[in-house]
Coordinates of C-alpha atoms and ligand atoms in Angstrom, one line a residue:
X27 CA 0.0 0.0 0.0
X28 CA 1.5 3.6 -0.8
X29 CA 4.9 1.8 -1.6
X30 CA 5.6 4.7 -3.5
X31 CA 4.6 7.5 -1.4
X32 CA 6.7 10.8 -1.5
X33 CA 8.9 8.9 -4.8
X34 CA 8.9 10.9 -7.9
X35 CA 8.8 8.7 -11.1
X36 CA 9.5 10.2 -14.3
X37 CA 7.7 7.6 -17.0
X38 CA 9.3 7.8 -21.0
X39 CA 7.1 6.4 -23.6
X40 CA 8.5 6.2 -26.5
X41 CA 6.3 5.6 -30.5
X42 CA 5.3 2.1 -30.4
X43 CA 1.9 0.4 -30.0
X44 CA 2.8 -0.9 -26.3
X45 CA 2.7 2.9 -25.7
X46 CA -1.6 2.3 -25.2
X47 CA -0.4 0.1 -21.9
X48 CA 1.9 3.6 -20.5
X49 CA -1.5 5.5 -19.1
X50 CA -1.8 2.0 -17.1
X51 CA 1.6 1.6 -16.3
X52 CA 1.3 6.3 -14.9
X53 CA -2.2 4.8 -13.2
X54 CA -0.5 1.9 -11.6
X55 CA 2.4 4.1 -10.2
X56 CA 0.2 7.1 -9.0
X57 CA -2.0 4.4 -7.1
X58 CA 0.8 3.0 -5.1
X59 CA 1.3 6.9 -4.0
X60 CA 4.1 8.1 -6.8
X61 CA 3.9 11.9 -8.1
X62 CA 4.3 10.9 -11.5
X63 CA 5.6 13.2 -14.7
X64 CA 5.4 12.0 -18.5
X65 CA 7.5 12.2 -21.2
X66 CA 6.5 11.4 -24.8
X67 CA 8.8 11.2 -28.1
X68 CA 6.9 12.7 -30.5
X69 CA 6.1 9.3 -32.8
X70 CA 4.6 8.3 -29.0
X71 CA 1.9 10.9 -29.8
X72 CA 0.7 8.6 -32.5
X73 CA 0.1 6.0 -30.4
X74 CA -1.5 7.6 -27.2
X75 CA -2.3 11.5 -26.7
X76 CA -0.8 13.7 -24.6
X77 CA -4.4 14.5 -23.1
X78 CA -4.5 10.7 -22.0
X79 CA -0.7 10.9 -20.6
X80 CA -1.4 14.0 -18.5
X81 CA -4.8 13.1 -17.5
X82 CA -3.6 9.9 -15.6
X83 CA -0.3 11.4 -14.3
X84 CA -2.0 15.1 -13.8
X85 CA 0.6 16.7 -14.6
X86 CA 0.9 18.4 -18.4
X87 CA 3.2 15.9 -20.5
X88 CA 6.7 17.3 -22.0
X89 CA 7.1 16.1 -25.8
X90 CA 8.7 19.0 -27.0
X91 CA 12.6 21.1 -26.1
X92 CA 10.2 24.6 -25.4
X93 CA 7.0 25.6 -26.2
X94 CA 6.6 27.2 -29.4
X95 CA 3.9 29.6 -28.7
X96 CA 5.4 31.3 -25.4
X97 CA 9.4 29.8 -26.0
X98 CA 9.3 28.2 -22.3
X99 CA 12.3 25.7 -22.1
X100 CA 11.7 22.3 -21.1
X101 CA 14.7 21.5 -18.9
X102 CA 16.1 18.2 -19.2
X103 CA 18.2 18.5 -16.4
X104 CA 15.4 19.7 -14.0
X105 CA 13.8 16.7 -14.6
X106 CA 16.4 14.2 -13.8
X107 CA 17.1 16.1 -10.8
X108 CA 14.0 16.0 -10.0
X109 CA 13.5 12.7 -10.7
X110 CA 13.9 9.6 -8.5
X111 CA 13.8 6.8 -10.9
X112 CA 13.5 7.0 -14.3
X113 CA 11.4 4.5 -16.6
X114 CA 10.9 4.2 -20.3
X115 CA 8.3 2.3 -21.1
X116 CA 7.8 1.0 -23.7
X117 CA 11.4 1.4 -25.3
X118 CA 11.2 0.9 -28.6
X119 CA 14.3 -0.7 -30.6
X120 CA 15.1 2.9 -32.0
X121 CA 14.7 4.9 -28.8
X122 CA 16.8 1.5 -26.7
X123 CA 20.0 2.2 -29.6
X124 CA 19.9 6.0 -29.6
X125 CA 20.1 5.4 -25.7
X126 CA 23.1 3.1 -26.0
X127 CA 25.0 5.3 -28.7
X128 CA 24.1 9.0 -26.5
X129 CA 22.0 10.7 -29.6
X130 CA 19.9 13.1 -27.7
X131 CA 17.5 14.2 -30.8
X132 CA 14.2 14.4 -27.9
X133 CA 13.4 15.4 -25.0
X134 CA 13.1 11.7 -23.8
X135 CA 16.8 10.8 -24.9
X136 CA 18.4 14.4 -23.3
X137 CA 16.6 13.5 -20.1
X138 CA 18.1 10.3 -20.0
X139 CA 21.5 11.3 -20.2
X140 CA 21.1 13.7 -17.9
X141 CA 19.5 11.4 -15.4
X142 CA 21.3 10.4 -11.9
X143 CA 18.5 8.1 -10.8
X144 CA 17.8 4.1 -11.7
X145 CA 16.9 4.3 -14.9
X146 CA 14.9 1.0 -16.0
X147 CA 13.8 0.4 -19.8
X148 CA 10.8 -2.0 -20.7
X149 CA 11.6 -2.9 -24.3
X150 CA 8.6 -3.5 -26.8
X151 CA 8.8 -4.6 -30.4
X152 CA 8.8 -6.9 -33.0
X153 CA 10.3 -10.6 -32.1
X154 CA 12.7 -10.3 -34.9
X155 CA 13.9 -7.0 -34.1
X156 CA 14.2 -7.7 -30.5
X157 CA 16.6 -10.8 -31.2
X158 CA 18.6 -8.8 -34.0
X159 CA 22.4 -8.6 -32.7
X160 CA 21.9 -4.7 -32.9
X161 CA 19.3 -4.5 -30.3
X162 CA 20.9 -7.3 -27.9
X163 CA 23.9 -5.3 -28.2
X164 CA 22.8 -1.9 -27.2
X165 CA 20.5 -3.4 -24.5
X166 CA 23.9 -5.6 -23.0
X167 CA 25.7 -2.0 -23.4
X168 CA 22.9 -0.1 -21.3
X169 CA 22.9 -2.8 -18.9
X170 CA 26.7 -2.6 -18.3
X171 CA 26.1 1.0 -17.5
X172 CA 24.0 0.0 -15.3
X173 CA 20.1 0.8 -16.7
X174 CA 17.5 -2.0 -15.6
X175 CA 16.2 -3.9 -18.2
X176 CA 12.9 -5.5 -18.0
X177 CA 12.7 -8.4 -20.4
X178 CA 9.6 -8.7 -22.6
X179 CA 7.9 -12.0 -22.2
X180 CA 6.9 -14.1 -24.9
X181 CA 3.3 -13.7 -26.1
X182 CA 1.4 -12.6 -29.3
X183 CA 2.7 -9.6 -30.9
X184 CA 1.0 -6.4 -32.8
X185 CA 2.7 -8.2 -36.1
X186 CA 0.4 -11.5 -35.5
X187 CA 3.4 -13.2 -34.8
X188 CA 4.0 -14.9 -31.7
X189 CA 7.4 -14.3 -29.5
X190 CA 9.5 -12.4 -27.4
X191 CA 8.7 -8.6 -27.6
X192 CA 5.9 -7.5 -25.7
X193 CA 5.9 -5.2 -23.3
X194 CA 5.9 -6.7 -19.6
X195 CA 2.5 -5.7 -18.4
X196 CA 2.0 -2.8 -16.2
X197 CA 1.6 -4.1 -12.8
X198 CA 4.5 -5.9 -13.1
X199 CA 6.4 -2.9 -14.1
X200 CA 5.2 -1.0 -11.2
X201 CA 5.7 -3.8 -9.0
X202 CA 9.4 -4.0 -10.2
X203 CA 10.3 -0.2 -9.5
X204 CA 8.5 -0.8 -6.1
X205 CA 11.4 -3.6 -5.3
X206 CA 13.8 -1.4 -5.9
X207 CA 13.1 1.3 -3.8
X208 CA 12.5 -1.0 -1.1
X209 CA 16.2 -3.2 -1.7
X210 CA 17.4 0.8 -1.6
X211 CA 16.6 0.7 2.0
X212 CA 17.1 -3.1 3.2
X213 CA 20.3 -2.8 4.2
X214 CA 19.7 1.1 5.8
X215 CA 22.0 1.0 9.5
X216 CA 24.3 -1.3 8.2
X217 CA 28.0 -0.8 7.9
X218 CA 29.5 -3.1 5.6
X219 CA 33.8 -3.2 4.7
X220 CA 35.1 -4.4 1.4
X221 CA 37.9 -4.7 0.3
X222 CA 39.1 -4.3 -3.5
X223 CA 41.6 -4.2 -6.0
X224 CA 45.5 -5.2 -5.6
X225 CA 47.9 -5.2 -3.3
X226 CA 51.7 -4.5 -4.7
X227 CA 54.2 -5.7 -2.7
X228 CA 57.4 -3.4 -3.0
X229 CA 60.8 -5.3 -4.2
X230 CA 63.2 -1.7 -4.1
X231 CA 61.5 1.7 -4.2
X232 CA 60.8 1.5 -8.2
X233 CA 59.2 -2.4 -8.7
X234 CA 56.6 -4.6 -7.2
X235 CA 54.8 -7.4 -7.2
X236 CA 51.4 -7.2 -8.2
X237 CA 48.1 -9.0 -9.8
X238 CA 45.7 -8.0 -12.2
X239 CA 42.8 -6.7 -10.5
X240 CA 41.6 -3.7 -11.5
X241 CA 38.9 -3.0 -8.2
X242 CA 36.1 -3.2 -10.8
X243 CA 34.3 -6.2 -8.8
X244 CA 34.8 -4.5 -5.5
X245 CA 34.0 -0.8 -6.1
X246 CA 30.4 -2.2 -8.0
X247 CA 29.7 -4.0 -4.5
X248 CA 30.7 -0.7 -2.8
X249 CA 28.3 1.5 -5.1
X250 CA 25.2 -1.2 -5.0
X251 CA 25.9 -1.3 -1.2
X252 CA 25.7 2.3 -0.7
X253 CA 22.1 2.5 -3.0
X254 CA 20.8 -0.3 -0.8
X255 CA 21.3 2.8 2.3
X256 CA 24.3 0.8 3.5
X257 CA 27.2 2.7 5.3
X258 CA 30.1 1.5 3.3
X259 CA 33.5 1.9 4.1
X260 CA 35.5 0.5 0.8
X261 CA 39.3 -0.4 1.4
X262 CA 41.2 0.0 -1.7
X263 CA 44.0 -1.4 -3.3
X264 CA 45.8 0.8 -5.7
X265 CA 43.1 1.7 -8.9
X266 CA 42.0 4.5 -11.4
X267 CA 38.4 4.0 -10.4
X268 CA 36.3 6.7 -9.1
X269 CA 35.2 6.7 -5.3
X270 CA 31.6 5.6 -5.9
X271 CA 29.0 8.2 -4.3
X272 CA 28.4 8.1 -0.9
X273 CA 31.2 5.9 -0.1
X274 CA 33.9 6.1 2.5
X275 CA 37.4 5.1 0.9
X276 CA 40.4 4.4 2.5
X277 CA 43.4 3.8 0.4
X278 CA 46.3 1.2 0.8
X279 CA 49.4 -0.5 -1.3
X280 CA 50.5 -3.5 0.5
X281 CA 48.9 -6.5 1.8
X282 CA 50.1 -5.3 5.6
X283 CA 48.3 -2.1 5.4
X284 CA 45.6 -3.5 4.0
X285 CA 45.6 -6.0 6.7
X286 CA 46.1 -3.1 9.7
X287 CA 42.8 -1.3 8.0
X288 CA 41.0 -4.3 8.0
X289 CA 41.7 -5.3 11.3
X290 CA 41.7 -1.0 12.5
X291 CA 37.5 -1.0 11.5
X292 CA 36.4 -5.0 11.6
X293 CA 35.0 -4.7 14.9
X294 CA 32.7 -1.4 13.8
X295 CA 31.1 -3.6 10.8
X296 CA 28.1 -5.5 10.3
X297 CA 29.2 -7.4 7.3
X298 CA 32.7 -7.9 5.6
X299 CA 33.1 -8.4 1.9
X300 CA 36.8 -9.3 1.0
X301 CA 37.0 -8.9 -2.4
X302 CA 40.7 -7.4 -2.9
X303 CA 43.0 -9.5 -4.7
X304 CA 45.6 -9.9 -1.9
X305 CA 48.9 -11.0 -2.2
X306 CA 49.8 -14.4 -0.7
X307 CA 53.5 -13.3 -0.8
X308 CA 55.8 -10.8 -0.1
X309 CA 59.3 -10.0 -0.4
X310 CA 61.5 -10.5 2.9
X311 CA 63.4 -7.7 2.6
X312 CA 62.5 -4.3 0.4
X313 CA 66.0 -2.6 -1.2
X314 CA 65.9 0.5 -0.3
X315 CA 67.3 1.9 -3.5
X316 CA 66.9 0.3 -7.0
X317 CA 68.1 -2.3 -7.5
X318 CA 71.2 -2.5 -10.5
X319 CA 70.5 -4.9 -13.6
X320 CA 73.2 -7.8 -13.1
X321 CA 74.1 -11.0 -15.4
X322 CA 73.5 -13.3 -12.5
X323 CA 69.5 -14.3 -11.9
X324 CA 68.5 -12.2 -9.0
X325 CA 66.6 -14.2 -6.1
X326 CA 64.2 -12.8 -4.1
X327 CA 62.9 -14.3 -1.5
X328 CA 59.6 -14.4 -0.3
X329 CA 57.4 -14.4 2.9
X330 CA 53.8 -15.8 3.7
X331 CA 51.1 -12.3 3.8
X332 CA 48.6 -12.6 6.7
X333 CA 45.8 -14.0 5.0
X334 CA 43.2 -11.0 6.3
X335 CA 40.2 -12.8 5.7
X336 CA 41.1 -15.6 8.0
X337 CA 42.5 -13.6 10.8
X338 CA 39.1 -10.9 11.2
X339 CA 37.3 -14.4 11.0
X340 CA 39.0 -15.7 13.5
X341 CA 37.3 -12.5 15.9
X342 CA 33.8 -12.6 14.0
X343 CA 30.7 -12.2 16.8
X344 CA 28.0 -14.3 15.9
X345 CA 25.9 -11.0 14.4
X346 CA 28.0 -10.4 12.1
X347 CA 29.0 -11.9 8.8
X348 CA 31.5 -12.1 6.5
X349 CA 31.6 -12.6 2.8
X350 CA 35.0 -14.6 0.8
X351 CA 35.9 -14.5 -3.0
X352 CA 37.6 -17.4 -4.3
X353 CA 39.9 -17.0 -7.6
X354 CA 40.2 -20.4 -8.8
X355 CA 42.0 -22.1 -11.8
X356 CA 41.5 -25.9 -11.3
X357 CA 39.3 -27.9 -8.9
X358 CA 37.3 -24.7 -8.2
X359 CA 34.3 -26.1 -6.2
X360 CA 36.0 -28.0 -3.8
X361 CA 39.0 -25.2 -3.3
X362 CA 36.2 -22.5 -2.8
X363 CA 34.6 -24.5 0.1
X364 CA 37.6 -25.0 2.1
X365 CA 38.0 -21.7 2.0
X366 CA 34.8 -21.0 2.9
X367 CA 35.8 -22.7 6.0
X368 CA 39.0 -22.1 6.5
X369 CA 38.3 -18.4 6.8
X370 CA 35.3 -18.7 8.8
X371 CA 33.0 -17.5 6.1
X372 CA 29.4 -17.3 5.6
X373 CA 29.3 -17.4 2.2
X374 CA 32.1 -17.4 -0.1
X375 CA 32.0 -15.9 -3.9
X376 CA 33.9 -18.7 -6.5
X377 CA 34.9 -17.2 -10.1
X378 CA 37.0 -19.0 -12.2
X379 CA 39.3 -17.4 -14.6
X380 CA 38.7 -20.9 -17.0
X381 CA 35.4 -19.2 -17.8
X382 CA 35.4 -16.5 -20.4
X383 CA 34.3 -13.0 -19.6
X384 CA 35.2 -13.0 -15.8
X385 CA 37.0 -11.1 -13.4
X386 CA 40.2 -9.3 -13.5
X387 CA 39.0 -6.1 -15.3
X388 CA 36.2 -6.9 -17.8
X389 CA 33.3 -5.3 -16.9
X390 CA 31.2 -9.1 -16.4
X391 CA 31.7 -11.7 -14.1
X392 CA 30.5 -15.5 -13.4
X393 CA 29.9 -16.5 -10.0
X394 CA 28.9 -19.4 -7.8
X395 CA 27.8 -18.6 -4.2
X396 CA 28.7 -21.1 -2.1
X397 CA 26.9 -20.4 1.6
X398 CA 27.9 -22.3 4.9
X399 CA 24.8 -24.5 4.9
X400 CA 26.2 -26.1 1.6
X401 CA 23.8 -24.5 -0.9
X402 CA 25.4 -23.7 -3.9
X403 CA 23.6 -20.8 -6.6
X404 CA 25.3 -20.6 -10.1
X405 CA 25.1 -17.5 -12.2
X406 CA 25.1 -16.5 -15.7
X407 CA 28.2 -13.9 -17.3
X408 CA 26.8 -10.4 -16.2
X409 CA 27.8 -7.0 -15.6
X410 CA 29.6 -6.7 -12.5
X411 CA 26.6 -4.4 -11.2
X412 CA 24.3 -6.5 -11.9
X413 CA 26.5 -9.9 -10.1
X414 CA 26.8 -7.1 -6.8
X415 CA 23.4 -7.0 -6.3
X416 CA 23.4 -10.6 -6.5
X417 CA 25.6 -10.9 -3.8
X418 CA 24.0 -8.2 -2.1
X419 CA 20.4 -9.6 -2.3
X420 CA 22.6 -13.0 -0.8
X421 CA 24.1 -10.9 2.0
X422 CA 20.4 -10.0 3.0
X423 CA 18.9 -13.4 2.9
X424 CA 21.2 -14.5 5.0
X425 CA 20.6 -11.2 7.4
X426 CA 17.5 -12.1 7.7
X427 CA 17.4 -15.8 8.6
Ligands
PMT525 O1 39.2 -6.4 -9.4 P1 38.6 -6.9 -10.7 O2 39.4 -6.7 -11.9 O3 37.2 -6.5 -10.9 O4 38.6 -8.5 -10.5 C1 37.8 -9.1 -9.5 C2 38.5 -10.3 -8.8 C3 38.8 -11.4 -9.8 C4 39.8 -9.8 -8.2 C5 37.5 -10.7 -7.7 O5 36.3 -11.2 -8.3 C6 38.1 -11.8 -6.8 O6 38.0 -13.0 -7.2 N1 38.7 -11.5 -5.7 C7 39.5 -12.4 -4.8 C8 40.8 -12.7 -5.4 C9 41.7 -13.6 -4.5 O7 42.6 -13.1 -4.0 O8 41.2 -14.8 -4.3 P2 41.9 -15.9 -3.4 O9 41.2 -17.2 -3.8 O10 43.4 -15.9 -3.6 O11 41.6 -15.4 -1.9 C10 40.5 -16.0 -1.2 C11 39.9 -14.9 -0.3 O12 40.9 -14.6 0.8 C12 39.6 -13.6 -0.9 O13 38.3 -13.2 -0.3 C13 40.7 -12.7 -0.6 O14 40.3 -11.3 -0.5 C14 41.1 -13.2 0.8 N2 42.6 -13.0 1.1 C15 43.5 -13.6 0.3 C16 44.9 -13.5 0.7 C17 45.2 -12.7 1.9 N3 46.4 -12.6 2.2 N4 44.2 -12.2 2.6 C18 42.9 -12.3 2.3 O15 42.0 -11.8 2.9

């Protein structure tokens, strides 16, 4: 009831014949308590008035950059600040690739790149056109930057043909931007720690010894965490990646510093995410000035790190909970669940770097979660926003139980 009281939802509807099922999808949103504002392309217009459009959302509906008869200027910008989620519904294939490639020729598309908010998209077309490699591309491109994408169901279509392409219906719609504003606030007076990215582990003052990750994995759980309301305090290897909003970074080099930040906040936390890329090793003794190119093979030799993960496990309180990542090459399953108890964990996330399109800095991932009780939840390659709020939404479950 009223799940969507005080929320402002700006609706898109862009020219296709799924735009008739918009003035339900405004009625369905107003109902559950939403202040509701409308914006049409102007091929929508041929498929559903404006009249019909403000009438359900009562508010007049913006179609056009300024009013020709008294030159007022429609502002883009107010609107996505205004705005607290931002749906286009239905998106046709035209309006879903001018999305993807940034063309801003409506008021619709210039809002969009203006917006700040969730933006979700509920594609409607032609079966044919939906499985075209042009569309799937653009929609796997907006969903890597992070746009919801509501997937049509299969059904009968305008065309008479029957497939994939309609738009989902209303109420679910509704229901979906309803979720999200509640997952925004399930994790609301929680502090959660991750940590991301490398550690490099200094040989002389000029070289170290590093790995591959680029922080991606961890900064998307630090960002998803922070929209979910959690208090987030990201521990960061060295990366080029912007400190998502609302998130409290603290930066470190070497596997001991990360370890003394770690162990400096652990107690504070509710949950631990240890997503870093920590070294296992590092070297004895650092030079203290660079060391000279010889002919003989130089040796260095290296010590055990403190596995971090382990140690804070070792002090976990019952309420609070920690989450593992496991890089595997070989025998991943059975590595990832000793870990899992090894460190004390309560659920531990497995990728493997034998599948294609994970990890160390693409922008997907492929995961298995592997939880104490034994239950074991595969995923498909997704962006790595998208496989955060996986692990988020697992991190709550188990919360909760
Ligand atoms: O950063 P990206 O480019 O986005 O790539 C993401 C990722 C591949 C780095 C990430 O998804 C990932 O798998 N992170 C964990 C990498 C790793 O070090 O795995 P591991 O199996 O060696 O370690 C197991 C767990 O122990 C991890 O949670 C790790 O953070 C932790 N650990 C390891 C060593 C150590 N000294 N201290 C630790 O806490």
């Amino acid at each position: 009831m009223y799940m969507l009281k005080g929320k402002h939802i700006l609706v898109g509807v862009s020219g296709g014949i799924a735009a008739y099922k918009a003035a339900a999808l405004v009625r369905a949103l107003v109902k559950d308590g939403a202040e509701v504002r409308v914006v049409m392309t102007p091929m929508a217009k041929h498929f559903i008035t404006s009249l019909t459009m403000a009438t359900v959302s009562k508010h007049p509906v913006l179609a056009e950059f300024y009013n020709p008869e008294n030159g007022d200027w429609n502002n883009h910008v107010s609107l996505s600040l205004w705005a607290d989620a931002y749906v286009v519904a239905p998106a046709t294939a035209n309006t879903l690739a001018k999305m993807a490639h940034g063309i801003a020729d409506n008021l619709l598309l210039t809002t969009y790149l203006s917006m700040r908010c969730p933006v979700i998209a509920a594609p409607a077309m032609d079966m044919d056109m939906w499985n075209h490699p042009a569309t799937q591309n653009n929609l796997q491109t907006l969903q890597k930057r992070g746009v919801h994408i509501i997937e049509p169901p299969a059904g009968e279509l305008a065309s008479g043909l029957e497939g994939k392409g309609r738009m989902e219906e209303p109420e679910r719609i509704a229901a979906f931007i309803e979720q999200l504003f509640v997952k925004k606030k399930s994790l609301a007076g929680k502090t959660v720690l991750v940590t991301a990215g490398p550690t490099y582990e200094a040989i002389d003052p000029v070289r170290f010894i590093g790995n591959h990750s680029s922080g991606k994995m961890g900064y998307a759980l630090a960002e998803s965490l922070a929209n979910c309301g959690a208090q987030v305090l990201l521990i960061s290897g060295p990366t080029s990646l912007p400190v998502p909003k609302g998130v409290e970074l603290v930066r470190v080099t070497a596997a001991a510093e990360m370890h003394a930040a770690v162990t400096e906040h652990f107690a504070s936390v509710d949950v631990a995410i240890f997503c870093a890329a920590v070294a296992d090793y590092t070297p004895e003794k650092k030079s203290t000035h660079k060391i000279k190119r010889e002919k003989e093979p130089l040796l260095i030799a290296l010590k055990p790190t403190v596995d971090i993960a382990a140690a804070v496990g070792k002090q976990k309180r019952k309420n609070q909970l920690t989450v593992g990542f496991a890089l595997e090459t070989g025998d991943e399953l059975t590595n990832a669940q000793k870990k899992l108890q090894t460190k004390n964990l309560d659920m531990i996330v497995l990728n493997s770097l034998n599948d294609e399109g994970m990890g160390f800095g693409s922008d997907t991932n492929k995961i298995t979660i592997i939880k104490k009780d034994g239950a074991i939840a595969t995923c498909p390659l997704l962006p790595k926003q998208k496989v955060a709020e996986i692990i988020i939404d697992a991190v709550v479950d188990a919360m909760m139980c």
